Amino acid sequence: MTFPVVGMVGGGQLARMTHEAGIPLGIKFKLLSDTPQDSAAQVVSEVVVGDYRDLDTLRAFARGCDVITFDHEHVPTAHLRALEADGVPVRPGPDALVHAQDKGVMRAKLDAIGVPCPRHRIVSDPEDAARFAAEVAGDGAQNLGEGRWPGDGSGGGFPVVLKTVRGGYDGKGVWVVRSSKEAEEPFRAGVPVLAEEKVDFARELAANIVRSPHGQAVAYPVVESIQVDGVCDTVIAPAPGLDPELAGHAQELALRIGQELGVVGHLAVELFETADGRILVNELAMRPHNSGHWTQDGAITSQFANHVRAVLDLPLGDPRPRARWTVMANVLGGDYPDMYSAYLHCMARDPQLKIHMYGKDVKPGRKVGHVNTYGDDLAEVRERAAHAAGYLRGTITE
């Protein structure tokens, strides 16, 4: 029997952990990586170092691969269409992936299929952003008089959120602006800018699903995602205190989005739970996602294993949780680079702790790993995860 070869574009930690999930199945991986030092390039046996933005490089890489998938959404859409025209299976395909690549395209499609989202529109310049702020507030700019724009000390709906339509992640490419003057920065990138209302949300949630080419789909429990400075810090599975009906609605919404967009593989639907008990779609990601890292140790089948199954059109695995609570805490780089020496303390203190490191150089604020803890007492599980992540970073020393 010849086992298939999965071509993974992108050499980050998501590729590293997806490769790990394929090892027990005998699945071979081929990696297109920016550098030989990238997280996944350190562990995958067949690595091609090259630029994913170059079509000839992509075509050469695809030779010998049974399917192409990704650990990021940045490959040009036209290049993916060219690969498909060459007969290469691309999963998720460009018609689906463009909705995770371009926030303007995503919002237009979600509007068309009736998915609840924050109020939004593409804006052309800082003054247009100010007009959008006034629209959100229900207060036209013409009511302000004397040529003043909303936000220039005159209210008018600010703050609003501005996002470059392509290229943003982990808080990059996203600005919360409080005046038309503050709105100047996003337009310097030279790409379209999406304006969104700043939602009064109670917390952030994520609904993760996996879908195969023949339409089988599974949904993981809805989780709470806690952000610090625009970066995911902690994920709690399942989201504590979430109304079961609302949780079911979120899962159904994610499954419908996956079907309507034709997603193959893992789809993360990032959500706002509003103060008045609604859910709104914030972002989409069509790859394994930080909000699903808990599944490595907390679910019967991890997001990574199910992503591999999906892109190969294998039957999907059981997404149910193994424990009542699982908590994932990201390990961020700090001023203490020798994280390995912290293992002695962390493992002795918590023998059930699961540590996942990415092989990255430690830099302040950089995601270099994560930990998973699980159990029946949520407060205890959260404390264990926070302690381990803090001790590995060096912010906790006892």
XYZ file of C-alpha atoms in Angstrom:
398
model
C 0.000 0.000 0.000
C 1.204 3.472 -0.879
C 0.381 6.045 1.766
C -0.561 9.534 0.555
C 1.666 12.593 0.708
C 0.176 15.743 2.211
C 1.798 18.944 0.977
C 1.685 21.583 3.708
C 2.290 25.203 2.699
C 3.738 27.093 5.654
C 6.257 25.968 8.229
C 4.815 27.264 11.488
C 3.601 25.487 14.597
C 0.268 24.562 13.029
C 2.098 22.589 10.337
C 4.316 21.028 13.001
C 1.343 19.786 15.028
C -0.603 18.664 11.949
C 2.400 16.596 10.884
C 2.539 15.095 14.367
C -1.104 14.036 14.048
C -0.393 12.284 10.757
C 2.512 10.193 12.064
C 0.401 7.448 13.725
C -1.515 7.056 10.464
C 1.639 6.666 8.396
C 0.761 9.806 6.424
C 3.760 11.396 4.715
C 4.255 15.141 4.776
C 6.082 17.469 2.414
C 6.618 21.006 3.644
C 7.034 24.332 1.849
C 8.790 26.482 4.422
C 10.231 29.981 4.448
C 13.429 28.854 6.208
C 15.004 25.590 7.408
C 14.629 26.866 10.981
C 10.840 27.180 10.892
C 8.909 25.245 13.518
C 7.681 22.454 11.236
C 10.868 22.353 9.148
C 12.682 21.065 12.227
C 10.593 17.873 12.331
C 9.298 17.121 8.800
C 11.664 14.930 6.791
C 10.962 16.428 3.337
C 11.299 20.199 3.362
C 11.345 22.567 0.400
C 12.561 26.054 1.254
C 10.895 28.586 -0.973
C 8.501 31.482 -1.418
C 4.808 30.502 -1.389
C 4.060 33.713 -3.304
C 5.955 32.390 -6.355
C 3.753 30.269 -8.636
C 6.618 28.277 -10.152
C 7.804 27.366 -6.648
C 4.290 26.241 -5.709
C 3.941 24.152 -8.840
C 7.287 22.448 -8.307
C 6.410 21.798 -4.661
C 3.032 20.290 -5.577
C 4.607 17.608 -7.747
C 4.463 14.348 -5.830
C 1.795 15.603 -3.388
C -1.619 13.973 -3.253
C -3.218 17.048 -1.702
C -2.170 20.581 -0.752
C -3.227 22.225 2.506
C -1.997 25.143 4.613
C -0.967 26.426 8.012
C -1.770 30.025 6.971
C -4.144 31.764 4.554
C -1.664 33.956 2.693
C -1.073 32.044 -0.575
C -2.386 34.219 -3.449
C -5.832 33.083 -4.527
C -4.866 33.114 -8.216
C -1.964 30.721 -7.500
C -4.330 28.246 -5.854
C -6.640 28.400 -8.859
C -3.639 27.636 -11.078
C -2.803 24.577 -8.975
C -6.378 23.370 -9.261
C -6.228 23.880 -13.024
C -3.110 21.682 -13.000
C -5.210 18.929 -11.381
C -3.793 19.310 -7.853
C -6.363 18.869 -5.050
C -6.249 22.021 -2.893
C -8.073 21.789 0.448
C -9.569 24.109 1.385
C -9.951 25.293 -2.201
C -9.517 28.895 -3.311
C -13.266 29.534 -3.570
C -13.555 28.774 0.146
C -10.208 30.076 1.350
C -10.698 33.547 -0.111
C -13.257 34.158 2.651
C -10.507 33.728 5.240
C -7.992 35.682 3.148
C -10.093 38.763 2.483
C -12.242 40.224 5.254
C -14.263 42.268 2.783
C -15.169 39.169 0.766
C -15.964 37.331 4.001
C -18.340 40.021 5.269
C -20.131 40.263 1.917
C -20.681 36.496 1.796
C -21.811 36.232 5.408
C -24.277 39.051 4.783
C -25.586 37.230 1.715
C -26.270 34.010 3.622
C -27.807 35.762 6.619
C -25.055 35.266 9.197
C -25.120 37.797 12.073
C -22.067 40.085 12.030
C -21.042 43.445 13.473
C -22.154 46.409 11.347
C -19.464 47.099 8.777
C -18.447 48.457 5.384
C -15.335 49.141 3.326
C -14.101 52.701 3.876
C -11.944 54.742 1.528
C -10.093 57.160 3.831
C -10.081 58.509 7.415
C -12.988 60.852 6.676
C -15.034 57.942 5.330
C -14.204 56.015 8.502
C -15.583 58.968 10.462
C -18.754 58.914 8.380
C -19.088 55.196 9.150
C -18.718 55.952 12.857
C -21.529 58.477 12.558
C -23.690 55.957 10.698
C -23.172 53.378 13.438
C -24.165 55.936 16.039
C -27.214 56.877 13.998
C -25.891 60.426 13.837
C -25.082 61.869 10.406
C -21.906 63.947 10.047
C -24.020 66.794 8.651
C -25.443 67.350 12.136
C -22.081 68.313 13.606
C -21.645 71.607 11.791
C -18.575 73.737 11.030
C -16.950 70.987 8.950
C -16.061 68.940 12.009
C -15.765 65.176 11.614
C -17.225 62.818 14.194
C -14.573 61.790 16.675
C -12.628 65.036 16.536
C -13.724 65.823 20.059
C -17.358 65.762 18.949
C -18.468 62.161 19.536
C -20.188 60.741 16.460
C -19.904 57.004 17.047
C -16.239 56.451 17.743
C -14.517 54.217 18.693
C -14.754 51.871 15.705
C -12.550 49.001 14.569
C -10.539 49.289 11.348
C -8.997 46.230 9.694
C -6.879 45.794 6.593
C -8.828 43.315 4.483
C -5.797 41.054 3.958
C -2.785 39.981 5.962
C -3.808 40.561 9.576
C -3.407 38.064 12.421
C -2.881 38.071 16.206
C -3.996 41.678 16.465
C -1.830 42.836 13.522
C -3.723 44.774 10.882
C -6.413 45.729 13.407
C -6.889 49.142 15.030
C -9.412 50.496 17.514
C -9.652 54.164 16.556
C -11.282 56.980 18.466
C -11.089 59.802 15.917
C -10.556 60.420 12.218
C -6.984 61.460 13.083
C -6.318 58.048 14.658
C -7.868 56.450 11.570
C -4.976 57.545 9.332
C -2.607 54.662 10.212
C -4.569 51.738 8.655
C -4.660 53.429 5.235
C -0.860 53.665 5.024
C -0.678 49.962 4.123
C -2.178 50.756 0.727
C -4.841 48.034 0.872
C -8.610 48.311 1.357
C -9.780 48.922 4.913
C -12.854 47.413 6.536
C -14.618 49.424 9.227
C -16.624 47.594 11.874
C -18.593 48.721 14.873
C -16.883 48.115 18.208
C -19.122 45.451 19.657
C -20.188 45.604 23.284
C -19.393 41.950 23.924
C -19.441 39.974 27.126
C -16.741 37.563 25.964
C -15.221 35.931 22.885
C -16.159 32.416 21.828
C -15.012 30.063 19.080
C -16.897 27.320 17.267
C -14.555 24.815 15.610
C -15.760 22.360 12.988
C -14.110 20.020 10.484
C -15.641 19.152 7.117
C -14.627 16.567 4.495
C -14.988 16.752 0.691
C -18.012 14.452 0.690
C -19.803 16.634 3.242
C -19.267 14.799 6.523
C -18.762 17.314 9.319
C -18.107 17.282 13.050
C -18.399 20.073 15.603
C -16.274 20.518 18.734
C -17.698 22.057 21.914
C -17.881 25.850 21.770
C -15.010 27.383 23.743
C -14.295 30.665 25.463
C -11.229 32.478 24.128
C -9.568 35.044 26.387
C -7.428 37.629 24.590
C -4.649 39.772 26.042
C -3.342 42.655 23.904
C -4.978 41.148 20.827
C -3.342 37.728 21.285
C -5.078 34.574 22.480
C -3.991 33.889 26.053
C -6.336 31.178 27.395
C -8.994 28.885 25.935
C -11.584 27.137 28.138
C -13.403 24.097 26.780
C -16.329 24.068 26.936
C -17.181 27.744 27.415
C -18.311 27.992 31.063
C -21.848 29.146 31.714
C -22.814 29.180 28.045
C -26.515 28.568 27.541
C -26.869 25.139 25.856
C -29.278 26.541 23.292
C -26.849 29.319 22.365
C -23.974 26.802 22.220
C -25.986 24.618 19.852
C -26.841 27.656 17.746
C -23.125 28.556 17.486
C -22.226 25.035 16.361
C -25.045 24.995 13.811
C -23.933 28.412 12.542
C -20.348 27.199 12.073
C -21.536 24.051 10.289
C -23.740 26.132 7.982
C -20.897 28.523 7.182
C -18.646 25.558 6.374
C -21.265 24.106 4.033
C -22.186 27.402 2.329
C -18.521 28.273 1.707
C -17.514 24.744 0.695
C -14.819 24.462 3.351
C -12.712 21.285 3.437
C -10.651 20.809 6.570
C -10.774 22.698 9.839
C -12.817 25.877 10.176
C -12.649 28.150 13.212
C -15.477 30.643 13.582
C -14.503 33.323 16.081
C -17.556 34.823 17.779
C -18.636 37.635 20.037
C -21.191 36.829 22.715
C -22.903 40.159 23.203
C -24.032 41.642 26.480
C -27.656 41.031 25.434
C -27.124 37.320 24.726
C -26.580 37.199 20.946
C -23.651 35.862 18.955
C -21.931 37.692 16.100
C -19.251 36.332 13.777
C -15.928 38.120 14.201
C -13.401 36.190 12.071
C -12.965 32.961 10.089
C -9.860 30.748 9.882
C -9.641 27.765 7.516
C -6.841 25.787 9.128
C -6.133 24.405 12.591
C -6.566 27.253 15.048
C -5.306 28.395 18.431
C -8.799 28.017 19.871
C -8.619 24.306 19.020
C -5.244 23.468 20.589
C -7.027 22.102 23.663
C -8.234 19.186 21.512
C -4.742 17.640 21.421
C -5.228 16.352 24.953
C -8.865 17.166 25.702
C -10.788 15.609 22.782
C -11.086 12.074 21.483
C -9.844 13.261 18.080
C -7.800 16.462 17.865
C -8.389 19.266 15.389
C -5.076 18.349 13.752
C -5.963 14.683 13.286
C -9.368 15.575 11.902
C -7.861 18.148 9.541
C -5.568 15.435 8.142
C -8.521 13.072 7.783
C -10.627 15.732 6.094
C -8.108 16.803 3.450
C -7.558 13.113 2.588
C -11.327 12.475 2.572
C -11.096 9.892 5.336
C -13.946 9.375 7.825
C -13.747 11.984 10.559
C -12.996 11.196 14.181
C -15.050 11.756 17.318
C -14.799 15.399 18.509
C -16.227 14.830 21.994
C -14.196 15.970 25.030
C -12.322 13.463 27.198
C -12.707 15.489 30.397
C -15.282 17.811 31.893
C -12.942 20.796 31.505
C -9.823 21.395 29.439
C -7.853 24.641 29.563
C -5.217 25.710 27.056
C -2.786 28.504 27.965
C -0.375 29.952 25.444
C 3.278 30.170 26.454
C 4.656 33.523 25.348
C 8.280 34.441 25.214
C 9.647 36.717 27.922
C 13.040 37.676 29.279
C 13.819 34.091 30.328
C 14.981 32.087 27.275
C 15.872 28.802 29.028
C 12.408 27.278 29.188
C 13.664 23.700 29.316
C 15.057 24.196 32.810
C 11.511 24.990 33.966
C 10.275 21.517 32.997
C 11.517 19.997 36.259
C 9.292 22.242 38.340
C 6.250 22.141 36.032
C 6.213 18.380 35.563
C 6.853 17.637 39.239
C 4.119 20.037 40.329
C 1.543 18.716 37.843
C 2.148 15.193 36.452
C -0.974 15.510 34.266
C 0.300 18.676 32.566
C 0.769 18.491 28.786
C 3.452 20.772 27.343
C 3.656 21.528 23.609
C 6.654 23.583 22.472
C 7.187 24.845 18.932
C 10.971 24.915 18.588
C 11.015 28.701 18.238
C 13.579 31.167 19.510
C 12.242 32.932 22.577
C 11.291 36.551 21.932
C 9.157 38.750 24.184
C 5.482 38.311 23.356
C 6.043 35.579 20.771
C 3.979 32.385 20.921
C 6.533 29.663 21.585
C 4.272 26.906 22.912
C 1.173 26.078 24.894
C 0.090 23.907 27.793
C -3.069 21.869 28.280
C -4.617 20.887 31.592
C -7.851 19.051 32.281
C -10.022 17.854 35.154
C -13.365 18.183 36.926
C -12.792 21.440 38.848
C -12.575 24.430 36.497
C -10.900 26.791 38.972
C -8.180 24.220 39.679
C -7.680 23.410 35.980
C -7.335 27.109 35.133
C -4.851 27.687 37.947
C -2.689 24.765 36.799
C -2.608 26.028 33.207
C -1.847 29.617 34.216
C 0.893 28.539 36.619
C 2.631 26.327 34.063
C 2.490 28.950 31.297
C 3.707 31.644 33.678
C 6.526 29.510 35.081
C 7.733 28.556 31.593
C 7.730 32.228 30.644
C 9.504 33.239 33.839
C 6.795 35.498 35.255
C 6.109 32.962 38.032
C 9.131 31.705 39.967
C 7.661 29.460 42.643
